[in-house]
Amino acid sequence: MRETGLPSTASASAQAAPELHITSGVASGALDARHTYAALDLGTNNCRLLIARPEHRQRRRNNDFLRIIDAFSRIVRLGEGLGKAGRISEEAIERTIAALEICREKMDARGVTRARLVATQACRSAANGDEFVERVRERTGLQLEIIDRETEARFAARGCGSLADPAAESVLLFDIGGGSTELVWLTRERRSENGAYAFRAWTSLELGVVTLAEHFGGRCVSAETFAAMAQQVRETLAPFARRMASERRCPRFHLLGTSGTVTTLAGVHLGLERYDRWRVDGLWMSDDDATRAILRLRDMDFDERVANGCIGPQRADLVLAGCAIFEAIRALFPAQRTRIADRGLREGMLLELMEADGALTRRV
């Protein structure tokens, strides 16, 4: 993407919107500190937008330096049926464009001047992924960027790495998505320029909650079905586990999870009637806590999952697939505790955009 002025229209047209080209965040010298930033993550299941400005004082939670001024999230199921058809369906395209039009309107209303708008696994794998991106540009003026798996993993690590225990020598970050799951081994010895944990290794599995649920079923999940899902994930993840087997794990080694699966489990663990980000983001769950929360979810039938305030009807058929992925990760990378992050890809993009502009002081 290149940097230009924003179009003057206040909202996206239902026919053909002016194209919205906003810089992708490559450093371009001294910039106005009053820039408003946006990060859009279009995944296999969700369309999520964050709009923020840099925060120049230490915040209460983890010094994340972002002041969120608007947000939007909608389950669009862009990858519905993709595993069988190999293409994004017309129904999924229309659902997603409707959500992206709302994102465009929010960006216009908030005066966004710097943004990164990314699409992940569904667009990477679909035969018509590029065609979909062009239709989005024509209809909304938004220019999506299909990012590779390593970039996706890097953004996720940047977005929630501040939640890692600073005394741990290594941490396994995982991001369970709709169409893929990213895992990153972070080390304290190799510090990055911004002071966060640095990449040691990473992998991406072409398995996510949508692909797994569509293959095995998600409404009625028997013990045998759940075991089969977890086994498939373990087999797929095993090469990475063998590769990391010799890596040092101190007594404070832990998992760091960012996804709807782990935030849902945290809500169930806390017994929340309605999901509360401020109680979930940064929560520590012991291995026993995670086991009990998964068992509680597995004991619910589909209608009970629909009625649960932390799950709801749009995710009730996906959450057990996510639990199976989490179970496989826990089996291959045993840890006494998992930290829950209700942050990730979008926050990572925002931080990188702001740092590239010099709008944030790099952490030490």
XYZ file of C-alpha atoms in Angstrom:
364
model
C 0.000 0.000 0.000
C 1.153 3.548 -0.601
C 0.551 6.765 1.297
C -1.886 9.242 -0.174
C -4.585 11.558 1.066
C -7.791 9.962 2.242
C -10.866 10.232 0.037
C -13.397 12.777 1.166
C -16.434 10.501 1.131
C -17.956 9.804 4.515
C -18.982 6.204 3.843
C -18.528 3.357 1.418
C -20.814 3.229 -1.582
C -22.917 0.167 -2.203
C -21.649 0.186 -5.786
C -18.067 1.378 -6.120
C -16.332 3.244 -3.319
C -13.313 5.483 -3.784
C -10.214 3.383 -3.207
C -8.702 3.857 0.225
C -4.906 3.770 0.043
C -3.272 4.306 3.405
C 0.378 3.775 4.144
C 1.366 0.357 5.422
C 3.713 1.731 8.030
C 7.117 1.946 6.384
C 9.028 4.673 8.192
C 8.755 7.952 6.317
C 10.436 10.496 8.559
C 8.832 12.745 11.116
C 5.069 12.397 11.043
C 2.289 14.293 12.736
C 1.798 12.836 16.206
C -1.944 13.250 15.760
C -2.206 10.407 13.234
C -5.094 8.038 13.816
C -4.242 4.388 13.158
C -6.321 1.383 12.139
C -5.619 -2.325 11.948
C -8.006 -4.716 10.233
C -7.699 -8.495 10.491
C -9.868 -10.505 8.111
C -9.581 -14.137 9.066
C -11.336 -17.340 8.116
C -14.046 -16.750 10.693
C -13.889 -13.143 11.916
C -13.577 -9.610 10.588
C -12.025 -7.400 13.279
C -11.023 -3.751 13.295
C -9.194 -1.624 15.865
C -8.721 2.130 15.611
C -6.232 3.699 18.006
C -3.877 6.534 18.771
C -0.518 6.256 20.523
C -0.611 6.574 24.284
C 2.263 8.586 25.733
C 1.903 7.562 29.356
C 2.239 4.223 31.073
C -1.041 2.417 31.147
C -2.502 0.316 33.900
C -2.123 -2.924 32.003
C 1.225 -4.043 30.608
C 2.395 -0.714 29.156
C 0.786 -1.441 25.794
C 0.777 2.255 24.761
C -2.406 2.055 22.692
C -5.475 4.197 23.285
C -8.321 2.417 21.527
C -10.888 4.839 20.177
C -13.092 2.460 18.191
C -13.439 -1.229 17.465
C -15.574 -3.588 15.440
C -15.866 -7.366 15.287
C -18.195 -9.598 13.339
C -18.224 -13.317 12.616
C -18.399 -13.532 8.815
C -17.303 -17.148 8.195
C -15.376 -16.194 5.096
C -13.921 -19.696 4.938
C -17.231 -21.543 5.245
C -17.110 -24.540 2.894
C -13.676 -23.551 1.620
C -12.098 -26.869 2.578
C -14.349 -28.781 0.187
C -14.922 -26.264 -2.584
C -11.486 -24.670 -2.650
C -13.165 -21.294 -3.242
C -14.774 -18.574 -1.148
C -18.522 -18.836 -1.668
C -20.669 -15.992 -2.964
C -22.656 -15.961 0.286
C -19.475 -15.638 2.349
C -18.210 -12.861 0.079
C -21.388 -10.831 0.521
C -21.403 -11.328 4.315
C -17.804 -10.213 4.500
C -18.170 -7.186 2.255
C -21.108 -6.023 4.378
C -18.847 -6.139 7.444
C -15.998 -4.408 5.605
C -18.325 -1.583 4.568
C -18.956 -0.944 8.265
C -15.205 -0.951 8.867
C -14.744 1.581 6.082
C -17.404 3.842 7.582
C -15.783 3.662 11.013
C -12.364 4.486 9.570
C -13.807 7.484 7.721
C -15.699 8.692 10.788
C -12.605 8.492 12.976
C -10.349 10.169 10.439
C -7.920 7.283 10.041
C -4.721 8.347 8.286
C -2.497 5.292 8.789
C -3.646 1.684 8.508
C -2.793 -1.872 7.694
C -5.577 -4.084 6.407
C -4.707 -7.774 6.205
C -6.352 -11.018 5.186
C -5.066 -14.394 6.331
C -5.668 -18.099 5.766
C -8.972 -18.090 3.866
C -7.625 -15.707 1.235
C -4.241 -17.447 1.183
C -5.762 -20.816 0.375
C -8.779 -19.924 -1.786
C -8.490 -20.225 -5.549
C -10.420 -16.960 -5.811
C -8.591 -15.141 -3.000
C -7.128 -12.472 -5.275
C -10.474 -12.056 -7.023
C -12.136 -11.528 -3.646
C -9.572 -8.873 -2.686
C -10.289 -7.013 -5.934
C -14.044 -7.134 -5.307
C -13.483 -5.705 -1.836
C -11.467 -2.850 -3.345
C -14.137 -2.100 -5.925
C -17.021 -2.235 -3.438
C -15.486 -0.609 -0.352
C -12.300 1.131 -1.440
C -10.336 -0.968 1.068
C -7.149 -2.550 -0.269
C -6.595 -5.801 1.613
C -3.125 -7.292 1.842
C -2.903 -11.106 1.936
C -0.084 -11.778 4.389
C 1.982 -14.938 4.679
C 2.021 -17.193 7.740
C 5.289 -15.890 9.143
C 4.042 -12.298 9.038
C 0.835 -13.370 10.760
C 2.806 -15.106 13.500
C 5.094 -12.089 13.934
C 2.170 -9.678 14.335
C 0.518 -11.971 16.895
C 3.743 -12.192 18.902
C 4.227 -8.426 18.783
C 0.654 -7.823 19.884
C 0.593 -10.000 22.984
C 4.260 -10.604 23.799
C 4.096 -8.055 26.624
C 1.941 -10.537 28.555
C 4.730 -13.126 28.721
C 6.310 -13.666 32.123
C 9.484 -11.537 31.993
C 11.284 -14.068 34.201
C 10.650 -16.969 31.811
C 13.524 -17.948 29.543
C 11.151 -19.231 26.866
C 7.447 -19.103 26.080
C 5.260 -20.870 23.526
C 2.778 -18.490 21.925
C -0.152 -19.982 20.034
C -2.924 -18.383 17.994
C -5.837 -20.687 17.123
C -7.571 -19.216 14.099
C -10.436 -20.234 11.870
C -8.348 -21.753 9.093
C -4.862 -22.026 10.578
C -3.026 -22.162 13.882
C 0.265 -20.349 14.426
C 2.802 -21.282 17.096
C 5.866 -19.231 17.987
C 8.697 -20.192 20.321
C 9.845 -17.003 22.037
C 13.122 -16.646 23.904
C 14.347 -14.114 26.417
C 18.025 -14.496 25.547
C 17.628 -13.092 22.037
C 16.013 -9.719 22.689
C 14.521 -7.845 19.775
C 15.049 -4.133 19.159
C 11.858 -3.170 20.990
C 12.765 -5.214 24.046
C 10.091 -7.856 23.535
C 10.725 -11.592 23.408
C 12.363 -12.610 20.142
C 11.457 -15.333 17.660
C 13.349 -18.586 18.079
C 11.163 -20.662 15.785
C 7.630 -20.763 14.456
C 5.208 -22.959 12.564
C 1.770 -22.665 11.019
C -0.731 -25.520 10.791
C -3.419 -25.519 8.140
C -5.889 -26.467 10.839
C -8.247 -24.105 12.592
C -11.611 -24.183 14.304
C -13.586 -23.859 11.062
C -11.645 -26.457 9.079
C -11.652 -28.934 11.963
C -15.338 -28.463 12.806
C -16.381 -28.782 9.169
C -14.434 -32.044 8.848
C -15.503 -33.683 12.122
C -18.709 -31.813 12.954
C -19.146 -29.208 15.660
C -22.713 -29.346 16.924
C -22.688 -32.796 18.510
C -19.157 -33.803 19.486
C -18.794 -37.203 21.116
C -15.791 -38.206 23.202
C -14.551 -40.253 20.252
C -14.900 -37.322 17.861
C -13.134 -34.971 20.239
C -10.282 -37.470 20.634
C -10.007 -37.838 16.854
C -9.788 -34.058 16.400
C -7.072 -33.759 19.035
C -5.167 -36.682 17.530
C -5.160 -35.114 14.071
C -3.762 -31.904 15.502
C -1.102 -33.778 17.493
C 0.036 -35.619 14.367
C 0.224 -32.373 12.393
C 2.066 -30.570 15.197
C 4.460 -33.417 16.046
C 7.317 -32.345 13.694
C 7.472 -28.903 15.332
C 7.358 -30.491 18.796
C 10.311 -32.745 17.893
C 12.188 -29.770 16.500
C 11.735 -27.826 19.750
C 12.350 -30.750 22.098
C 15.931 -29.688 22.842
C 15.025 -26.063 23.613
C 15.626 -24.963 27.185
C 12.524 -24.689 29.372
C 13.023 -23.068 32.734
C 10.598 -23.672 35.637
C 8.670 -20.547 34.559
C 8.085 -21.807 30.997
C 4.458 -21.247 30.058
C 1.987 -21.079 27.188
C 0.608 -17.777 25.907
C -2.659 -18.132 24.035
C -4.429 -15.599 21.851
C -7.673 -16.696 20.230
C -11.394 -16.936 20.741
C -10.883 -20.459 22.041
C -8.737 -19.487 25.008
C -10.684 -16.332 25.847
C -13.879 -18.405 25.841
C -12.255 -20.968 28.127
C -11.184 -18.162 30.438
C -14.756 -16.836 30.567
C -16.081 -20.307 31.359
C -13.388 -20.769 34.015
C -14.392 -17.476 35.658
C -18.098 -18.320 35.432
C -18.884 -15.095 33.583
C -22.487 -14.552 32.565
C -21.261 -12.165 29.862
C -17.801 -11.956 28.384
C -15.619 -9.309 30.043
C -12.346 -8.490 28.293
C -10.905 -6.694 31.304
C -11.220 -9.811 33.443
C -9.915 -12.147 30.754
C -6.990 -10.335 29.127
C -3.860 -11.195 31.102
C -5.515 -13.944 33.170
C -3.324 -16.838 34.300
C -4.907 -20.288 34.104
C -3.220 -23.299 35.655
C -3.065 -26.571 33.760
C -5.805 -27.911 36.046
C -7.922 -24.785 35.433
C -7.688 -25.375 31.673
C -8.593 -29.046 32.022
C -11.665 -28.257 34.115
C -12.836 -25.520 31.731
C -12.505 -27.822 28.723
C -14.435 -30.550 30.525
C -17.196 -28.064 31.382
C -17.483 -27.113 27.721
C -17.475 -30.738 26.577
C -20.273 -31.499 29.036
C -22.488 -28.808 27.458
C -24.769 -29.788 24.606
C -25.125 -27.511 21.603
C -28.074 -25.565 23.024
C -26.228 -24.970 26.294
C -23.230 -23.633 24.390
C -25.519 -21.335 22.416
C -27.015 -20.019 25.660
C -23.645 -19.414 27.292
C -22.832 -15.693 27.390
C -19.166 -16.306 26.528
C -19.951 -18.459 23.472
C -23.271 -17.653 21.782
C -24.916 -19.027 18.639
C -22.226 -17.992 16.159
C -19.418 -19.871 17.860
C -21.241 -22.762 19.524
C -20.331 -25.187 16.734
C -16.650 -24.137 16.661
C -15.512 -23.907 20.261
C -14.957 -27.630 20.834
C -12.735 -27.836 17.768
C -10.679 -25.052 19.315
C -10.517 -26.960 22.586
C -9.208 -30.007 20.722
C -6.425 -27.888 19.211
C -5.574 -26.511 22.653
C -5.538 -30.028 24.102
C -3.035 -31.122 21.446
C -0.794 -28.141 22.163
C -0.903 -28.856 25.901
C -0.074 -32.527 25.312
C 3.006 -31.789 23.196
C 4.194 -28.723 25.140
C 3.358 -29.416 28.789
C 3.296 -26.324 30.987
C 1.985 -25.578 34.446
C 0.134 -22.471 33.312
C -1.239 -20.575 30.341
C -1.620 -16.824 30.086
C -4.695 -15.639 28.206
C -4.443 -12.752 25.752
C -7.437 -10.882 24.405
C -5.100 -9.095 22.026
C -2.839 -10.162 19.196
C -2.663 -9.557 15.466
C -4.361 -6.148 15.339
C -2.452 -4.789 18.324
C 0.779 -6.017 16.784
C 0.043 -4.189 13.544
C -0.843 -0.981 15.394
C 2.334 -1.059 17.480
C 4.507 -1.643 14.416
C 2.808 1.171 12.507
C 3.307 3.594 15.384
C 6.893 2.559 16.011
C 7.759 2.911 12.330
C 6.492 6.497 12.536
C 8.425 7.242 15.706
C 5.098 7.866 17.429
C 6.053 5.479 20.248
C 9.233 5.213 22.251
C 10.665 1.759 21.792
C 10.558 -0.327 24.912
C 13.752 -1.240 26.735
